Short mmCIF file of C-alpha atoms in Angstrom, two decimals:
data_model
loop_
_atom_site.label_atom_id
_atom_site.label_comp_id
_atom_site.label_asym_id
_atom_site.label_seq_id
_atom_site.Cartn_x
_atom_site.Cartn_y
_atom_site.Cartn_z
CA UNK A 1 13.20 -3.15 11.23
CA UNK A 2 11.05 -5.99 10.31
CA UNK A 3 12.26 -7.29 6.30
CA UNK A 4 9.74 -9.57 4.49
CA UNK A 5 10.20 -11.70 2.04
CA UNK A 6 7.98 -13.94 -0.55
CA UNK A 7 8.53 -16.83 -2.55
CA UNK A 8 8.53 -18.03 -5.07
CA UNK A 9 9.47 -14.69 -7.12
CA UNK A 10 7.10 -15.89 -9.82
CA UNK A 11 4.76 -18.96 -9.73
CA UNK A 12 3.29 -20.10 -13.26
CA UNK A 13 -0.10 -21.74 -12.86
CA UNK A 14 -3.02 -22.37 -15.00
CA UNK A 15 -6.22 -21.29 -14.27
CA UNK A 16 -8.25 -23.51 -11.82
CA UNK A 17 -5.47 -24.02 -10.24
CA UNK A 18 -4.57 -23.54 -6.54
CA UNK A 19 -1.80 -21.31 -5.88
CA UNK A 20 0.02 -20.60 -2.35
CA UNK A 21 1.96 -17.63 -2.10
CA UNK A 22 4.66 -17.23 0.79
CA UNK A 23 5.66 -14.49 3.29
CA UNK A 24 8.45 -14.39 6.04
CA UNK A 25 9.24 -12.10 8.01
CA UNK A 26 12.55 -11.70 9.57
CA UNK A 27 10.76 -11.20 13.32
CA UNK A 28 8.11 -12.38 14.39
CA UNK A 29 4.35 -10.31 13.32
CA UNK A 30 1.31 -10.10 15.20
CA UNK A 31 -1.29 -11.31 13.10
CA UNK A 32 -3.31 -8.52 13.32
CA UNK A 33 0.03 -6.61 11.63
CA UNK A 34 -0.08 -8.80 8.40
CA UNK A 35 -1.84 -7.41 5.10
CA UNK A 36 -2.00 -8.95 1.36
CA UNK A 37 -2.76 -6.96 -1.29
CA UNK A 38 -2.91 -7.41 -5.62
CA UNK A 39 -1.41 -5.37 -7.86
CA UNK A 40 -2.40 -5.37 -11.65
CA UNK A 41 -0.52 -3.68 -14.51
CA UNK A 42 -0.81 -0.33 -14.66
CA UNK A 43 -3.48 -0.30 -11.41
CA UNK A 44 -3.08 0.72 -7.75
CA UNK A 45 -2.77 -2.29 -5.17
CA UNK A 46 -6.14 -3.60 -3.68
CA UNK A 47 -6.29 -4.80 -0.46
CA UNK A 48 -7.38 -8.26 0.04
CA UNK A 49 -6.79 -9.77 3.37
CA UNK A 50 -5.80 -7.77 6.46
CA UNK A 51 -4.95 -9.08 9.90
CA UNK A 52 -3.63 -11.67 8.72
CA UNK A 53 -6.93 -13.84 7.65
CA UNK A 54 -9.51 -11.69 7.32
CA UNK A 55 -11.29 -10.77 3.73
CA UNK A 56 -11.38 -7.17 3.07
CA UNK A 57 -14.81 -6.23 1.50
CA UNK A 58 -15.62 -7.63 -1.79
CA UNK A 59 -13.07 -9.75 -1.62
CA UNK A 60 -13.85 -13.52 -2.89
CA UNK A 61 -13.55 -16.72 -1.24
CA UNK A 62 -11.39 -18.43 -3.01
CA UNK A 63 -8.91 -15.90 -1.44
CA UNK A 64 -7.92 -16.77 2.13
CA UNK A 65 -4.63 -16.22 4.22
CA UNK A 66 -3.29 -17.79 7.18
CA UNK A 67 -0.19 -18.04 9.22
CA UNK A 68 1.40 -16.37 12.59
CA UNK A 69 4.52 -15.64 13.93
CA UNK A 70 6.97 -15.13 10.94
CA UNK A 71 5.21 -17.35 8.35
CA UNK A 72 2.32 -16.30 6.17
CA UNK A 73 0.43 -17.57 3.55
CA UNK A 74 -2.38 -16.42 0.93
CA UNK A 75 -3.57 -19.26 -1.17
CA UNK A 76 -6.13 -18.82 -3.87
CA UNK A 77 -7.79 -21.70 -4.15
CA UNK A 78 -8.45 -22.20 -7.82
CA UNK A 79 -7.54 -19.24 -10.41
CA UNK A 80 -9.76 -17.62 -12.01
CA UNK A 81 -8.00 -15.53 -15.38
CA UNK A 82 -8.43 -11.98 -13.39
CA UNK A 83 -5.72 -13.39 -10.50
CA UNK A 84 -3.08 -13.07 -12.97
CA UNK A 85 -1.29 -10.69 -11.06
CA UNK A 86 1.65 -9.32 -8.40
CA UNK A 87 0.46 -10.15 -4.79
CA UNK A 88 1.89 -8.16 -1.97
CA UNK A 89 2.31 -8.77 1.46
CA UNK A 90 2.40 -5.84 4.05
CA UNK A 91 3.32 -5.90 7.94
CA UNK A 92 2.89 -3.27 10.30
CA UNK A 93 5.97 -2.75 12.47
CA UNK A 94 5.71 -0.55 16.15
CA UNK A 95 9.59 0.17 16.39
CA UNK A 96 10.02 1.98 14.27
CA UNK A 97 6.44 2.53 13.66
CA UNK A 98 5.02 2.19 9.82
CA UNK A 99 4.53 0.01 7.00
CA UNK A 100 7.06 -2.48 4.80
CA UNK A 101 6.22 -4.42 1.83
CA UNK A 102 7.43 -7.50 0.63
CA UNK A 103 9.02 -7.94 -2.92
CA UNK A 104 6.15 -9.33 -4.36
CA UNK A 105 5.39 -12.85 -6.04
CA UNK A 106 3.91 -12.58 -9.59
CA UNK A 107 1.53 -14.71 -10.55
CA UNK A 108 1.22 -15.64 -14.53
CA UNK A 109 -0.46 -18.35 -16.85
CA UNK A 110 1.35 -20.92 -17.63
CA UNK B 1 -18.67 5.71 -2.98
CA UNK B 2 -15.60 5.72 -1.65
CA UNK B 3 -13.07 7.34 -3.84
CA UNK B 4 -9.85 9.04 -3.85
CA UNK B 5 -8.70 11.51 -6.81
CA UNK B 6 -5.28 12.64 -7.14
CA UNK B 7 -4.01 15.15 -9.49
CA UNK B 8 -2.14 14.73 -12.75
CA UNK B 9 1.49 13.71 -13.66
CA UNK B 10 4.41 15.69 -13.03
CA UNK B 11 7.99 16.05 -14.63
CA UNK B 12 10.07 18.13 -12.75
CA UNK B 13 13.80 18.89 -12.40
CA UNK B 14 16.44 17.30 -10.19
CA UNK B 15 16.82 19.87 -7.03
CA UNK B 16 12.94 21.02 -7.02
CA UNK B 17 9.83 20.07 -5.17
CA UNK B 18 6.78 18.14 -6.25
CA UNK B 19 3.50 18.51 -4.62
CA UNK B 20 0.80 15.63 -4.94
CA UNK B 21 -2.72 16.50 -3.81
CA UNK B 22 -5.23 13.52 -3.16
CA UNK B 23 -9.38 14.49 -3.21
CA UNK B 24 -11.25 12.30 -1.26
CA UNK B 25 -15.01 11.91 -0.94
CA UNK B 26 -17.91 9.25 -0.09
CA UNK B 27 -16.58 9.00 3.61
CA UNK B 28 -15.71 10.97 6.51
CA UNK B 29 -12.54 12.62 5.87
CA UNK B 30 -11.15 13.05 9.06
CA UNK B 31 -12.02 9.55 10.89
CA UNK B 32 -9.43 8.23 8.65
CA UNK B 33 -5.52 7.87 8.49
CA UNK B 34 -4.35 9.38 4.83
CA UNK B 35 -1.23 6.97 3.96
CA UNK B 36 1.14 7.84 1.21
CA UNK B 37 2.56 5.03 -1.13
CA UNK B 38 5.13 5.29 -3.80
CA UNK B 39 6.23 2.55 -6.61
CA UNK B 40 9.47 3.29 -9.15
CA UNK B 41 9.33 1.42 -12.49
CA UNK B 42 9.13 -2.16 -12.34
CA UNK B 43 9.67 -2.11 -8.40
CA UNK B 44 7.75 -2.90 -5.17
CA UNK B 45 5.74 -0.71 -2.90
CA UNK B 46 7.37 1.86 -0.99
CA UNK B 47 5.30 2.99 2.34
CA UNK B 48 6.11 6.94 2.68
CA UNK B 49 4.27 7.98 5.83
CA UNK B 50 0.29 8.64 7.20
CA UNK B 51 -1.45 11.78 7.93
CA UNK B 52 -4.17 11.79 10.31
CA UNK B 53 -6.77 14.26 8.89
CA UNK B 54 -8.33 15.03 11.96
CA UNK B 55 -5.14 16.12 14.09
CA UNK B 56 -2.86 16.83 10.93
CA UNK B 57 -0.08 14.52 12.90
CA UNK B 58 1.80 12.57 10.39
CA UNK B 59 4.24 9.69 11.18
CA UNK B 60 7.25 9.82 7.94
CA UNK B 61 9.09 6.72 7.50
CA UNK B 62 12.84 7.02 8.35
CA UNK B 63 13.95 7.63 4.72
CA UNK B 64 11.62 10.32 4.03
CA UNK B 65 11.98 12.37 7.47
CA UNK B 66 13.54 15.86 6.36
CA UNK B 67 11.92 15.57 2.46
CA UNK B 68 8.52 15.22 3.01
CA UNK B 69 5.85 16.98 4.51
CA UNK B 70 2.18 15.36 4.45
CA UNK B 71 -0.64 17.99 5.35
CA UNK B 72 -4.19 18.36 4.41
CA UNK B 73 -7.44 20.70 4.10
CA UNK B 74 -9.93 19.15 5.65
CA UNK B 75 -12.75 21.90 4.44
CA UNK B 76 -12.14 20.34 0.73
CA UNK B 77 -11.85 16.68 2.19
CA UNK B 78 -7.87 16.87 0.48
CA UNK B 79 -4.71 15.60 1.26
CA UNK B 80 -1.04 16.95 0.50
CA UNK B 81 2.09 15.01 0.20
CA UNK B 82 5.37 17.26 -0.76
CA UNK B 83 8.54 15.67 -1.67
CA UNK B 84 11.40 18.11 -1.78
CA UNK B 85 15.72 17.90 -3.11
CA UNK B 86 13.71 15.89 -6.06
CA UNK B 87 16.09 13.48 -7.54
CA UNK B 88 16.19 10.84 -10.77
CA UNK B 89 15.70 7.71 -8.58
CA UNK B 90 11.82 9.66 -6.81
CA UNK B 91 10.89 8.82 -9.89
CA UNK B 92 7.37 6.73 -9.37
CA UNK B 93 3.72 6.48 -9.04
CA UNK B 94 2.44 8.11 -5.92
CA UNK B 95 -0.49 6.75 -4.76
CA UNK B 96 -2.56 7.77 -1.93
CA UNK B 97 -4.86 4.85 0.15
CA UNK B 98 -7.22 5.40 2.84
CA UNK B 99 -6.46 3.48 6.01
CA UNK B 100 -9.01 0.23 6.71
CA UNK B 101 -10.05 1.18 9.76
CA UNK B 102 -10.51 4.20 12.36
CA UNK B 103 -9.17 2.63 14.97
CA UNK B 104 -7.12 -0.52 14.09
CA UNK B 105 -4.44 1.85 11.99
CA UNK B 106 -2.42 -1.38 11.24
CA UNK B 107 -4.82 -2.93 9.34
CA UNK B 108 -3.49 -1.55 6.33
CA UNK B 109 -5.33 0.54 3.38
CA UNK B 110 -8.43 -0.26 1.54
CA UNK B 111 -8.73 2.79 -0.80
CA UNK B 112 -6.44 3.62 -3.05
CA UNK B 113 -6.19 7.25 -5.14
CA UNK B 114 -5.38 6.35 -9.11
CA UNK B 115 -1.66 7.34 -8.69
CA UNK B 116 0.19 10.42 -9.77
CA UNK B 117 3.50 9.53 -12.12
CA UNK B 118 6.33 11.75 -10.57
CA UNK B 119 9.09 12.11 -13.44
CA UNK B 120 12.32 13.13 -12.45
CA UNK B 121 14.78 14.19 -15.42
CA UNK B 122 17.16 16.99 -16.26
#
């Protein structure tokens, strides 16, 4: 089983900012596996960027992910105050097949 | 629009069985996988298993395989997830999301129900 994990744990930014959030995974992903979502308090997670680098609709621009392999990154490229959040990142694993989730990285004002 | 519904909070006892149901509308039900997600306090995201609405096949993830059964009525457009031997640490919000894509099921889920809280407690 595929375990992913994201640094940092928390990253304290200001708004305007650029923030770049990590995720490994222990094997390596196809980047069509590889999903980032946002989680606000007391919300359900919306789903930003799937296969890796692709915007989910609605999403804005200053959101954009990259990586392959077993390293991943979403960077947003200046924060705006609604980004203030937990980010997720998701893979997609065939043996066994299903989902994981990372731990998170949470996102605050500094 | 898109939307998923799910029905209200639960507290049950250890040793019984919850049932979550999960009213969708604004798409077409069955061209969709019907994933269920699950959160404790404070924690991470917790992937429990898909349905596929058209077939009624569901795929359970390892820890869940013997507790859970997924199902759904597609003349009301609803989903199902049961979670049976209820104990303290099921305690969560269970959410519901739609899957991305018809085709590409690993693209993850793009429509998520508002979450049902799932209280566990003697």
């Amino acid at each position: 089983e595929i375990v992913l994990t994201q640094s940092p744990g928390t990253l304290s930014l200001s708004p305007g900012e650029r923030a770049t959030l990590s995720c490994r995974a222990s094997q390596s992903v196809s980047s069509n596996y590889l999903a980032w979502y946002q989680q606000k308090p007391g919300q359900a997670p919306r789903l930003l960027i799937y296969a890796a680098s692709s915007r989910a609709t609605g999403i804005p621009d200053r959101f954009s992910g990259s990586g392959s392999g077993t390293d991943f990154t979403l960077t947003i490229s200046r924060l705006e105050p609604e980004d203030f959040a937990v980010y997720f990142c998701q893979q997609y694993g065939n043996s066994p097949r299903g989902f994981t989730f990372g731990p998170g990285t949470k996102v605050d004002i500094k | 629009q898109v939307q998923l519904v799910q029905s209200g909070a639960e507290v049950k006892k250890p040793g019984a069985s919850v049932k979550v149901s999960c009213k969708a509308s604004g798409y077409t039900f069955s061209g969709y996988y019907m994933h269920w997600v699950r959160q404790a306090p404070g924690q991470g995201l917790e992937w429990m298993g898909w349905i596929n609405p058209n077939s009624g096949g569901t795929n359970l993830e390892q820890n869940f395989q013997g507790r859970v059964t997924m199902t759904r009525d597609t003349s009301i457009t609803t989903a199902y997830m049961e979670l049976r031997r209820l104990r303290s640490d099921d305690t969560a919000v269970y959410y519901c999301a739609k899957g991305l894509d018809h085709l590409y099921h690993f693209y993850g889920m793009d429509v998520w129900g508002q979450g049902t809280t799932v209280t566990v407690s003697s």
